């Protein structure tokens, strides 16, 4: 006996406590009764875990994680013990349908079934909100965007109105910076030209490049004329070739009305178009060569033009050095001062813009045009209902919700139904009936003995009755 107690010590007693069974009686029962108790405890623990996780998630939408876990644990523990009281207290029930429909028992079963349905539907709803979190967030965001259309439109229009002044100042700043860059570039050009060249050297370079450019332009013109002449010569050769080739054909075949012959005219025609046939490739090669030479000349013209322009700029810079440098310095100082003032003005305008936007935003919020995004449990539940009503996603979402509710209802109701209506009468039930019957008989005998003792005491304490005889 001691070995049995030690073997089934703490775990067995915990399971007996959680299933509301008598550990002494359950210990004497068979494996079937113990497996029923263990299965009941396992189902209760699974339900507790589901309840804790889902309710904690629901509460975490509007409370801190610590508060959500605390409330979720308390709520799940409460449901756990209520579930324990509902299911674990029915060990001694037989199948109530063996002797007809027990309406009285059925009426007593309604609160239990209703409670299980409430738990199952609540858990299924929380589970669906958790599993559909992404779709719900998208729906909430969509509602926020739709409800804030007027707010964003007014804010956008007002911001565009304020941006007009800021953009005008930004354009002036950009123009001032460009002018500063251009003047600085000219100053650098004057400085570099003054350091590297003198006016005589630059003038000589300009003359040199002008002469070279004129020579190149003459070569370009001559090459173009040569190409033109070669093209005319090539076209004429092709025309002559075709003419003498046709003449040779006519002489040989006699298709012009004359007798066919290969006389002097035919031989002359053959010799002529044969010479032209050899000459045309030579002319084409000359044309290609002249085109290549023309391309080189054009490249030289571009390079020489660039050099000439560069020295011309240097010449202009040196010629204007005395006056232009002073003018440029004065312009740079003025533009720098203007740029600083414009940047300060732009900063002030941006600050004023932000202040006015904040004031306008507050006004729109006070007018009720801004719909703030909320993430509470009720908001998510309403968003879930909108998903169910959606023409595209509603059918699938409703089917998923129904299957989820059926799953949780089955978890909650099946143990009650199986326990009350379908489970066989076990050894544990028999022993509990016997134990309860013995206890009832013992209490009944004690009650009867107490009643007899009270009657005897009352009889001993009662005074003797006096008999009075009356004679008439």
CSV table of C-alpha atoms in Angstrom, one decimal:
chain,number,residue,atom,x,y,z
A,1,UNK,CA,0.0,0.0,0.0
A,2,UNK,CA,2.9,2.3,0.9
A,3,UNK,CA,4.5,1.6,-2.5
A,4,UNK,CA,1.3,2.5,-4.3
A,5,UNK,CA,1.0,5.8,-2.6
A,6,UNK,CA,4.7,6.6,-3.3
A,7,UNK,CA,4.3,5.7,-7.0
A,8,UNK,CA,1.2,7.9,-7.6
A,9,UNK,CA,2.2,10.6,-5.2
A,10,UNK,CA,2.0,14.2,-6.3
A,11,UNK,CA,1.0,14.0,-10.0
A,12,UNK,CA,-1.8,11.6,-9.2
A,13,UNK,CA,-3.2,13.8,-6.5
A,14,UNK,CA,-3.0,16.9,-8.7
A,15,UNK,CA,-4.9,15.2,-11.4
A,16,UNK,CA,-7.5,14.0,-8.9
A,17,UNK,CA,-7.8,17.6,-7.6
A,18,UNK,CA,-8.2,19.2,-11.0
A,19,UNK,CA,-10.8,16.6,-12.1
A,20,UNK,CA,-12.7,16.9,-8.7
A,21,UNK,CA,-12.4,13.2,-8.0
A,22,UNK,CA,-11.8,11.3,-4.8
A,23,UNK,CA,-8.1,10.3,-4.9
A,24,UNK,CA,-8.7,7.4,-2.5
A,25,UNK,CA,-11.5,6.0,-4.5
A,26,UNK,CA,-9.8,6.7,-7.9
A,27,UNK,CA,-6.6,5.0,-6.6
A,28,UNK,CA,-8.6,1.8,-6.0
A,29,UNK,CA,-10.3,2.0,-9.5
A,30,UNK,CA,-8.9,0.6,-12.8
A,31,UNK,CA,-6.8,2.2,-15.5
A,32,UNK,CA,-9.9,3.2,-17.5
A,33,UNK,CA,-11.1,5.5,-14.7
A,34,UNK,CA,-7.6,7.0,-14.3
A,35,UNK,CA,-7.3,7.7,-18.0
A,36,UNK,CA,-10.7,9.5,-17.9
A,37,UNK,CA,-9.3,11.7,-15.2
A,38,UNK,CA,-6.1,12.3,-17.0
A,39,UNK,CA,-7.9,13.1,-20.3
A,40,UNK,CA,-10.1,15.5,-18.5
A,41,UNK,CA,-7.2,17.3,-16.9
A,42,UNK,CA,-5.3,17.5,-20.2
A,43,UNK,CA,-8.4,19.0,-22.0
A,44,UNK,CA,-8.8,21.5,-19.2
A,45,UNK,CA,-5.1,22.5,-19.5
A,46,UNK,CA,-5.4,22.9,-23.2
A,47,UNK,CA,-8.5,25.1,-22.8
A,48,UNK,CA,-6.6,27.1,-20.2
A,49,UNK,CA,-3.7,27.7,-22.5
A,50,UNK,CA,-6.0,28.7,-25.4
A,51,UNK,CA,-7.9,31.0,-23.2
A,52,UNK,CA,-4.8,32.6,-21.6
A,53,UNK,CA,-3.1,33.2,-25.0
A,54,UNK,CA,-6.1,34.5,-26.8
A,55,UNK,CA,-7.5,36.7,-24.0
A,56,UNK,CA,-4.0,38.1,-23.3
A,57,UNK,CA,-3.7,39.0,-27.0
A,58,UNK,CA,-7.1,40.7,-27.0
A,59,UNK,CA,-6.3,42.8,-23.9
A,60,UNK,CA,-2.8,43.6,-25.1
A,61,UNK,CA,-4.4,45.7,-27.9
A,62,UNK,CA,-5.2,48.4,-25.3
A,63,UNK,CA,-3.1,47.5,-22.2
A,64,UNK,CA,0.6,47.0,-21.5
A,65,UNK,CA,2.0,43.5,-21.9
A,66,UNK,CA,2.3,43.0,-18.1
A,67,UNK,CA,-1.3,44.0,-17.6
A,68,UNK,CA,-2.5,41.9,-20.5
A,69,UNK,CA,-0.8,38.8,-19.2
A,70,UNK,CA,-2.0,39.4,-15.7
A,71,UNK,CA,-5.7,39.8,-16.7
A,72,UNK,CA,-5.4,37.0,-19.2
A,73,UNK,CA,-4.1,34.6,-16.5
A,74,UNK,CA,-6.8,35.6,-14.0
A,75,UNK,CA,-9.5,35.2,-16.6
A,76,UNK,CA,-8.2,31.9,-17.9
A,77,UNK,CA,-7.8,30.6,-14.4
A,78,UNK,CA,-11.4,31.6,-13.6
A,79,UNK,CA,-12.7,29.8,-16.6
A,80,UNK,CA,-10.5,26.8,-15.8
A,81,UNK,CA,-12.1,26.3,-12.4
A,82,UNK,CA,-15.6,27.0,-13.7
A,83,UNK,CA,-15.0,24.4,-16.4
A,84,UNK,CA,-13.7,22.1,-13.7
A,85,UNK,CA,-16.9,22.5,-11.6
A,86,UNK,CA,-19.1,21.9,-14.7
A,87,UNK,CA,-17.4,18.8,-16.0
A,88,UNK,CA,-15.5,17.3,-13.1
A,89,UNK,CA,-18.6,17.1,-10.9
A,90,UNK,CA,-20.4,14.6,-13.1
A,91,UNK,CA,-18.5,11.5,-12.4
A,92,UNK,CA,-21.5,9.7,-10.8
A,93,UNK,CA,-24.0,10.3,-13.6
A,94,UNK,CA,-25.4,7.4,-15.6
A,95,UNK,CA,-26.6,7.7,-19.2
A,96,UNK,CA,-29.9,9.6,-18.6
A,97,UNK,CA,-31.5,8.4,-21.8
A,98,UNK,CA,-31.8,4.8,-20.9
A,99,UNK,CA,-35.2,5.3,-19.3
A,100,UNK,CA,-36.6,7.9,-21.6
A,101,UNK,CA,-36.0,11.6,-21.9
A,102,UNK,CA,-35.2,13.1,-18.5
A,103,UNK,CA,-36.7,16.6,-19.0
A,104,UNK,CA,-35.7,17.7,-15.5
A,105,UNK,CA,-32.1,16.8,-16.1
A,106,UNK,CA,-32.2,18.4,-19.5
A,107,UNK,CA,-33.4,21.6,-18.0
A,108,UNK,CA,-30.5,21.5,-15.6
A,109,UNK,CA,-28.1,20.9,-18.4
A,110,UNK,CA,-29.1,24.0,-20.3
A,111,UNK,CA,-27.1,26.4,-18.2
A,112,UNK,CA,-24.0,24.2,-18.6
A,113,UNK,CA,-24.4,24.0,-22.3
A,114,UNK,CA,-25.1,27.8,-22.6
A,115,UNK,CA,-21.9,28.5,-20.5
A,116,UNK,CA,-19.8,26.2,-22.7
A,117,UNK,CA,-21.2,27.9,-25.8
A,118,UNK,CA,-20.4,31.3,-24.5
A,119,UNK,CA,-16.8,30.3,-23.7
A,120,UNK,CA,-16.4,28.6,-27.1
A,121,UNK,CA,-17.8,31.5,-29.1
A,122,UNK,CA,-15.8,34.0,-27.2
A,123,UNK,CA,-12.5,32.0,-27.6
A,124,UNK,CA,-13.3,31.5,-31.3
A,125,UNK,CA,-13.9,35.2,-31.8
A,126,UNK,CA,-10.6,36.1,-30.1
A,127,UNK,CA,-8.8,33.4,-32.1
A,128,UNK,CA,-10.2,34.7,-35.3
A,129,UNK,CA,-9.2,38.3,-34.4
A,130,UNK,CA,-5.7,37.0,-33.7
A,131,UNK,CA,-5.4,34.9,-36.9
A,132,UNK,CA,-7.0,37.6,-39.1
A,133,UNK,CA,-4.7,40.3,-37.6
A,134,UNK,CA,-3.2,41.4,-41.0
A,135,UNK,CA,-6.5,41.6,-42.8
A,136,UNK,CA,-8.0,43.5,-39.8
A,137,UNK,CA,-5.1,46.0,-39.8
A,138,UNK,CA,-5.5,46.5,-43.5
A,139,UNK,CA,-9.3,47.1,-43.1
A,140,UNK,CA,-8.7,49.5,-40.2
A,141,UNK,CA,-6.1,51.4,-42.3
A,142,UNK,CA,-8.6,51.5,-45.2
A,143,UNK,CA,-11.3,52.9,-43.0
A,144,UNK,CA,-8.9,55.5,-41.7
A,145,UNK,CA,-7.9,56.6,-45.2
A,146,UNK,CA,-11.6,56.7,-46.4
A,147,UNK,CA,-12.7,58.7,-43.3
A,148,UNK,CA,-9.8,61.1,-43.6
A,149,UNK,CA,-10.2,62.0,-47.3
A,150,UNK,CA,-11.7,65.4,-46.6
A,151,UNK,CA,-9.1,66.1,-43.9
A,152,UNK,CA,-6.1,65.2,-46.1
A,153,UNK,CA,-7.6,67.2,-49.0
A,154,UNK,CA,-7.9,70.3,-47.0
A,155,UNK,CA,-4.5,69.9,-45.4
A,156,UNK,CA,-3.0,69.3,-48.9
A,157,UNK,CA,-4.7,72.4,-50.4
A,158,UNK,CA,-3.6,74.6,-47.5
A,159,UNK,CA,0.0,73.3,-47.6
A,160,UNK,CA,0.1,74.0,-51.4
A,161,UNK,CA,-1.1,77.5,-50.7
A,162,UNK,CA,1.7,78.0,-48.1
A,163,UNK,CA,4.3,76.4,-50.4
A,164,UNK,CA,3.8,79.0,-53.0
A,165,UNK,CA,5.6,81.6,-51.0
A,166,UNK,CA,8.3,79.2,-49.9
A,167,UNK,CA,8.9,77.9,-53.5
A,168,UNK,CA,9.3,81.5,-54.8
A,169,UNK,CA,12.0,82.2,-52.2
A,170,UNK,CA,13.7,78.8,-53.0
A,171,UNK,CA,13.7,79.8,-56.7
A,172,UNK,CA,15.4,83.1,-55.9
A,173,UNK,CA,18.0,81.3,-53.8
A,174,UNK,CA,18.7,78.9,-56.6
A,175,UNK,CA,19.2,81.8,-59.1
A,176,UNK,CA,21.5,83.7,-56.6
A,177,UNK,CA,23.6,80.6,-56.2
A,178,UNK,CA,23.8,80.1,-60.0
A,179,UNK,CA,24.9,83.7,-60.4
A,180,UNK,CA,27.6,83.3,-57.7
A,181,UNK,CA,28.8,80.1,-59.4
A,182,UNK,CA,29.0,81.8,-62.8
A,183,UNK,CA,30.9,84.9,-61.5
A,184,UNK,CA,33.2,82.7,-59.5
A,185,UNK,CA,34.0,80.7,-62.7
A,186,UNK,CA,34.8,83.9,-64.6
A,187,UNK,CA,37.0,85.1,-61.8
A,188,UNK,CA,38.9,81.8,-61.9
A,189,UNK,CA,39.3,82.1,-65.6
A,190,UNK,CA,40.7,85.6,-65.4
A,191,UNK,CA,43.1,84.5,-62.6
A,192,UNK,CA,44.3,81.4,-64.5
A,193,UNK,CA,44.8,83.4,-67.7
A,194,UNK,CA,46.6,86.2,-66.0
A,195,UNK,CA,49.0,83.7,-64.3
A,196,UNK,CA,49.7,81.4,-67.4
A,197,UNK,CA,49.6,83.8,-70.4
A,198,UNK,CA,50.3,87.4,-71.4
A,199,UNK,CA,48.4,89.3,-74.0
A,200,UNK,CA,51.0,89.0,-76.8
A,201,UNK,CA,51.2,85.2,-76.4
A,202,UNK,CA,47.4,84.9,-76.5
A,203,UNK,CA,47.2,87.2,-79.5
A,204,UNK,CA,49.8,85.1,-81.4
A,205,UNK,CA,47.9,81.9,-80.5
A,206,UNK,CA,44.7,83.4,-81.7
A,207,UNK,CA,46.3,84.3,-85.0
A,208,UNK,CA,47.8,80.9,-85.4
A,209,UNK,CA,44.6,79.0,-84.7
A,210,UNK,CA,42.6,81.4,-87.0
A,211,UNK,CA,45.1,80.7,-89.9
A,212,UNK,CA,45.0,76.9,-89.1
A,213,UNK,CA,41.2,77.1,-89.0
A,214,UNK,CA,41.1,78.8,-92.4
A,215,UNK,CA,43.4,76.2,-93.9
A,216,UNK,CA,41.3,73.4,-92.5
A,217,UNK,CA,38.1,75.0,-93.8
A,218,UNK,CA,39.8,75.3,-97.3
A,219,UNK,CA,40.8,71.6,-97.2
A,220,UNK,CA,37.3,70.7,-96.1
A,221,UNK,CA,35.8,72.7,-99.0
A,222,UNK,CA,38.3,71.1,-101.5
A,223,UNK,CA,37.6,67.6,-100.1
A,224,UNK,CA,33.9,68.1,-100.4
A,225,UNK,CA,34.3,69.3,-104.0
A,226,UNK,CA,36.5,66.3,-104.8
A,227,UNK,CA,33.9,64.0,-103.3
A,228,UNK,CA,31.2,65.7,-105.4
A,229,UNK,CA,33.3,65.4,-108.6
A,230,UNK,CA,34.0,61.7,-107.8
A,231,UNK,CA,30.3,61.0,-107.2
A,232,UNK,CA,29.4,62.7,-110.5
A,233,UNK,CA,32.1,60.7,-112.3
A,234,UNK,CA,30.9,57.5,-110.6
A,235,UNK,CA,27.3,58.2,-111.7
A,236,UNK,CA,28.4,58.9,-115.2
A,237,UNK,CA,30.5,55.7,-115.3
A,238,UNK,CA,27.6,53.7,-114.2
A,239,UNK,CA,25.4,55.3,-116.9
A,240,UNK,CA,28.0,54.7,-119.6
A,241,UNK,CA,28.5,51.1,-118.4
A,242,UNK,CA,24.8,50.4,-118.6
A,243,UNK,CA,24.7,52.1,-122.1
A,244,UNK,CA,27.6,50.1,-123.6
A,245,UNK,CA,26.5,46.9,-122.0
A,246,UNK,CA,23.1,47.2,-123.6
A,247,UNK,CA,24.7,48.1,-126.9
A,248,UNK,CA,26.8,44.9,-126.7
A,249,UNK,CA,23.7,42.9,-126.0
A,250,UNK,CA,21.8,44.5,-128.9
A,251,UNK,CA,24.7,43.9,-131.4
A,252,UNK,CA,25.1,40.3,-130.4
A,253,UNK,CA,21.4,39.4,-130.3
A,254,UNK,CA,20.2,41.6,-133.1
A,255,UNK,CA,17.1,42.7,-131.1
A,256,UNK,CA,17.3,46.2,-132.6
A,257,UNK,CA,16.2,44.9,-136.1
A,258,UNK,CA,19.7,44.3,-137.4
A,259,UNK,CA,21.4,41.0,-138.0
A,260,UNK,CA,23.3,39.7,-135.0
A,261,UNK,CA,27.1,40.3,-135.3
A,262,UNK,CA,30.2,40.6,-133.2
A,263,UNK,CA,31.9,43.2,-135.3
A,264,UNK,CA,33.9,46.3,-134.4
A,265,UNK,CA,30.9,48.1,-132.7
A,266,UNK,CA,30.3,45.1,-130.5
A,267,UNK,CA,34.0,44.8,-129.6
A,268,UNK,CA,34.2,48.5,-128.8
A,269,UNK,CA,31.1,48.2,-126.6
A,270,UNK,CA,32.6,45.2,-124.7
A,271,UNK,CA,35.9,46.9,-124.3
A,272,UNK,CA,34.3,50.1,-123.1
A,273,UNK,CA,32.0,48.6,-120.4
A,274,UNK,CA,34.8,46.3,-119.3
A,275,UNK,CA,37.1,49.3,-118.7
A,276,UNK,CA,34.2,51.1,-116.9
A,277,UNK,CA,33.6,48.0,-114.7
A,278,UNK,CA,37.2,48.1,-113.6
A,279,UNK,CA,37.2,51.8,-113.1
A,280,UNK,CA,34.1,52.1,-110.9
A,281,UNK,CA,35.7,50.3,-107.8
A,282,UNK,CA,38.7,52.7,-108.1
A,283,UNK,CA,36.4,55.7,-108.0
A,284,UNK,CA,34.4,54.2,-105.1
A,285,UNK,CA,37.7,53.7,-103.2
A,286,UNK,CA,38.7,57.3,-103.9
A,287,UNK,CA,35.3,58.5,-102.6
A,288,UNK,CA,35.7,56.4,-99.4
A,289,UNK,CA,39.2,57.8,-98.9
A,290,UNK,CA,38.1,61.3,-99.3
A,291,UNK,CA,35.3,60.8,-96.9
A,292,UNK,CA,37.7,59.5,-94.3
A,293,UNK,CA,40.0,62.5,-94.9
A,294,UNK,CA,36.9,64.8,-94.6
A,295,UNK,CA,36.0,63.3,-91.2
A,296,UNK,CA,39.6,63.9,-90.0
A,297,UNK,CA,39.4,67.5,-91.2
A,298,UNK,CA,36.1,68.1,-89.5
A,299,UNK,CA,37.6,66.7,-86.2
A,300,UNK,CA,40.6,69.0,-86.6
A,301,UNK,CA,38.2,71.9,-87.3
A,302,UNK,CA,36.3,71.2,-84.1
A,303,UNK,CA,39.5,70.9,-82.0
A,304,UNK,CA,41.0,74.1,-83.6
A,305,UNK,CA,37.7,75.9,-83.0
A,306,UNK,CA,37.7,74.9,-79.3
A,307,UNK,CA,41.3,76.1,-78.9
A,308,UNK,CA,40.5,79.3,-80.7
A,309,UNK,CA,37.4,79.9,-78.5
A,310,UNK,CA,39.4,79.1,-75.4
A,311,UNK,CA,42.2,81.6,-76.3
A,312,UNK,CA,39.5,84.2,-77.2
A,313,UNK,CA,37.9,83.8,-73.8
A,314,UNK,CA,41.4,84.2,-72.2
A,315,UNK,CA,41.9,87.3,-74.4
A,316,UNK,CA,38.6,88.8,-73.3
A,317,UNK,CA,39.3,88.0,-69.7
A,318,UNK,CA,42.7,89.7,-69.8
A,319,UNK,CA,41.3,92.7,-71.7
A,320,UNK,CA,38.6,93.1,-69.0
A,321,UNK,CA,40.9,92.2,-66.1
A,322,UNK,CA,41.2,95.6,-64.5
A,323,UNK,CA,37.6,96.5,-64.4
A,324,UNK,CA,35.9,93.1,-64.5
A,325,UNK,CA,37.6,91.7,-61.4
A,326,UNK,CA,36.4,94.6,-59.3
A,327,UNK,CA,32.9,94.4,-60.7
A,328,UNK,CA,32.8,90.7,-60.1
A,329,UNK,CA,34.0,91.1,-56.5
A,330,UNK,CA,31.3,93.7,-55.8
A,331,UNK,CA,28.7,91.4,-57.4
A,332,UNK,CA,29.8,88.4,-55.3
A,333,UNK,CA,29.6,90.4,-52.1
A,334,UNK,CA,26.1,91.7,-53.0
A,335,UNK,CA,24.9,88.2,-54.1
A,336,UNK,CA,26.3,86.6,-50.9
A,337,UNK,CA,24.5,89.1,-48.8
A,338,UNK,CA,21.3,88.6,-50.8
A,339,UNK,CA,21.7,84.8,-50.5
A,340,UNK,CA,22.1,85.0,-46.7
A,341,UNK,CA,19.0,87.2,-46.4
A,342,UNK,CA,17.0,84.8,-48.7
A,343,UNK,CA,18.1,81.7,-46.7
A,344,UNK,CA,17.0,83.4,-43.5
A,345,UNK,CA,13.7,84.4,-45.1
A,346,UNK,CA,13.2,80.8,-46.3
A,347,UNK,CA,13.9,79.4,-42.8
A,348,UNK,CA,11.4,81.9,-41.3
A,349,UNK,CA,8.8,81.0,-44.0
A,350,UNK,CA,9.2,77.3,-43.3
A,351,UNK,CA,8.8,77.8,-39.5
A,352,UNK,CA,5.7,80.0,-40.2
A,353,UNK,CA,4.4,77.2,-42.5
A,354,UNK,CA,4.8,74.5,-39.9
A,355,UNK,CA,3.1,76.8,-37.3
A,356,UNK,CA,0.2,77.5,-39.6
A,357,UNK,CA,-0.2,73.9,-40.6
A,358,UNK,CA,-0.3,72.9,-36.9
A,359,UNK,CA,-2.9,75.5,-36.2
A,360,UNK,CA,-5.0,74.4,-39.2
A,361,UNK,CA,-4.6,70.7,-38.3
A,362,UNK,CA,-5.9,71.5,-34.7
A,363,UNK,CA,-8.8,73.4,-36.2
A,364,UNK,CA,-9.7,70.5,-38.5
A,365,UNK,CA,-9.5,68.0,-35.6
A,366,UNK,CA,-11.7,70.2,-33.5
A,367,UNK,CA,-14.2,70.4,-36.3
A,368,UNK,CA,-14.3,66.5,-36.3
A,369,UNK,CA,-12.8,66.0,-39.7
A,370,UNK,CA,-9.9,63.8,-38.5
A,371,UNK,CA,-10.6,60.2,-37.8
A,372,UNK,CA,-7.8,58.8,-35.5
A,373,UNK,CA,-6.7,55.2,-36.1
A,374,UNK,CA,-7.7,53.0,-33.1
A,375,UNK,CA,-6.6,49.5,-32.4
A,376,UNK,CA,-8.9,48.5,-29.5
A,377,UNK,CA,-10.6,45.1,-29.3
A,378,UNK,CA,-14.0,46.6,-30.2
A,379,UNK,CA,-12.5,48.4,-33.3
A,380,UNK,CA,-10.9,45.2,-34.4
A,381,UNK,CA,-14.1,43.3,-33.9
A,382,UNK,CA,-16.0,45.8,-36.0
A,383,UNK,CA,-13.3,45.6,-38.7
A,384,UNK,CA,-13.7,41.8,-38.7
A,385,UNK,CA,-17.5,42.2,-39.3
A,386,UNK,CA,-16.7,44.5,-42.2
A,387,UNK,CA,-14.4,41.8,-43.6
A,388,UNK,CA,-17.3,39.3,-43.4
A,389,UNK,CA,-19.5,41.8,-45.2
A,390,UNK,CA,-17.0,42.4,-48.0
A,391,UNK,CA,-18.2,41.2,-51.4
A,392,UNK,CA,-14.8,39.6,-52.3
A,393,UNK,CA,-13.5,38.3,-49.0
A,394,UNK,CA,-16.7,37.9,-47.0
A,395,UNK,CA,-17.6,34.4,-48.1
A,396,UNK,CA,-14.2,33.0,-47.3
A,397,UNK,CA,-13.9,34.9,-44.0
A,398,UNK,CA,-17.4,33.8,-42.9
A,399,UNK,CA,-16.6,30.2,-43.7
A,400,UNK,CA,-13.3,30.4,-41.8
A,401,UNK,CA,-15.1,32.0,-38.8
A,402,UNK,CA,-17.8,29.3,-38.8
A,403,UNK,CA,-15.3,26.5,-38.9
A,404,UNK,CA,-13.3,28.1,-36.1
A,405,UNK,CA,-16.4,28.4,-33.9
A,406,UNK,CA,-17.4,24.8,-34.6
A,407,UNK,CA,-13.9,23.8,-33.6
A,408,UNK,CA,-14.0,25.6,-30.2
A,409,UNK,CA,-17.7,24.6,-29.6
A,410,UNK,CA,-16.6,21.0,-30.1
A,411,UNK,CA,-13.7,21.4,-27.7
A,412,UNK,CA,-16.1,22.8,-25.0
A,413,UNK,CA,-19.2,20.7,-25.6
A,414,UNK,CA,-18.0,17.2,-26.5
A,415,UNK,CA,-16.5,16.4,-23.1
A,416,UNK,CA,-19.8,17.4,-21.4
A,417,UNK,CA,-21.9,15.4,-23.9
A,418,UNK,CA,-19.7,12.4,-23.8
A,419,UNK,CA,-19.4,12.5,-20.1
A,420,UNK,CA,-23.1,12.9,-19.4
A,421,UNK,CA,-24.7,10.8,-22.2
A,422,UNK,CA,-22.2,8.3,-23.7
A,423,UNK,CA,-19.6,7.3,-21.1
A,424,UNK,CA,-20.2,3.9,-19.5
A,425,UNK,CA,-20.8,3.4,-15.8
A,426,UNK,CA,-17.3,3.0,-14.4
A,427,UNK,CA,-15.8,1.3,-11.4
A,428,UNK,CA,-15.1,4.7,-9.9
A,429,UNK,CA,-18.8,5.6,-10.3
A,430,UNK,CA,-19.9,2.3,-8.7
A,431,UNK,CA,-17.5,2.8,-5.7
A,432,UNK,CA,-18.6,6.4,-5.3
A,433,UNK,CA,-22.3,5.3,-5.4
A,434,UNK,CA,-21.5,2.7,-2.7
A,435,UNK,CA,-19.5,5.2,-0.6
A,436,UNK,CA,-22.3,7.7,-0.9
A,437,UNK,CA,-24.9,5.1,-0.1
A,438,UNK,CA,-23.0,3.9,3.0
A,439,UNK,CA,-22.5,7.5,4.1
A,440,UNK,CA,-26.2,8.2,3.6
A,441,UNK,CA,-27.2,5.0,5.5
A,442,UNK,CA,-24.8,5.9,8.3
A,443,UNK,CA,-26.2,9.4,8.5
A,444,UNK,CA,-29.7,8.1,8.4
A,445,UNK,CA,-29.1,5.7,11.3
A,446,UNK,CA,-27.4,8.5,13.3
A,447,UNK,CA,-30.3,10.8,12.5
A,448,UNK,CA,-32.8,8.2,13.7
A,449,UNK,CA,-30.8,7.5,16.9
A,450,UNK,CA,-30.7,11.2,17.6
A,451,UNK,CA,-34.4,11.5,17.1
A,452,UNK,CA,-35.1,8.6,19.5
A,453,UNK,CA,-32.7,10.1,22.1
A,454,UNK,CA,-34.5,13.5,21.8
A,455,UNK,CA,-37.9,11.8,22.2
A,456,UNK,CA,-36.7,9.9,25.3
A,457,UNK,CA,-35.3,13.1,26.9
A,458,UNK,CA,-38.5,15.0,26.2
A,459,UNK,CA,-40.5,12.1,27.8
A,460,UNK,CA,-38.4,12.1,30.9
A,461,UNK,CA,-38.6,15.8,31.4
A,462,UNK,CA,-42.5,16.0,31.0
A,463,UNK,CA,-44.4,16.3,34.4
A,464,UNK,CA,-47.1,13.6,35.3
A,465,UNK,CA,-50.5,14.5,34.3
A,466,UNK,CA,-53.1,15.2,37.1
A,467,UNK,CA,-56.5,13.5,36.7
A,468,UNK,CA,-59.5,15.4,38.1
A,469,UNK,CA,-62.8,13.6,38.7
A,470,UNK,CA,-65.9,15.8,38.8
A,471,UNK,CA,-69.2,14.6,40.2
A,472,UNK,CA,-72.5,16.1,39.3
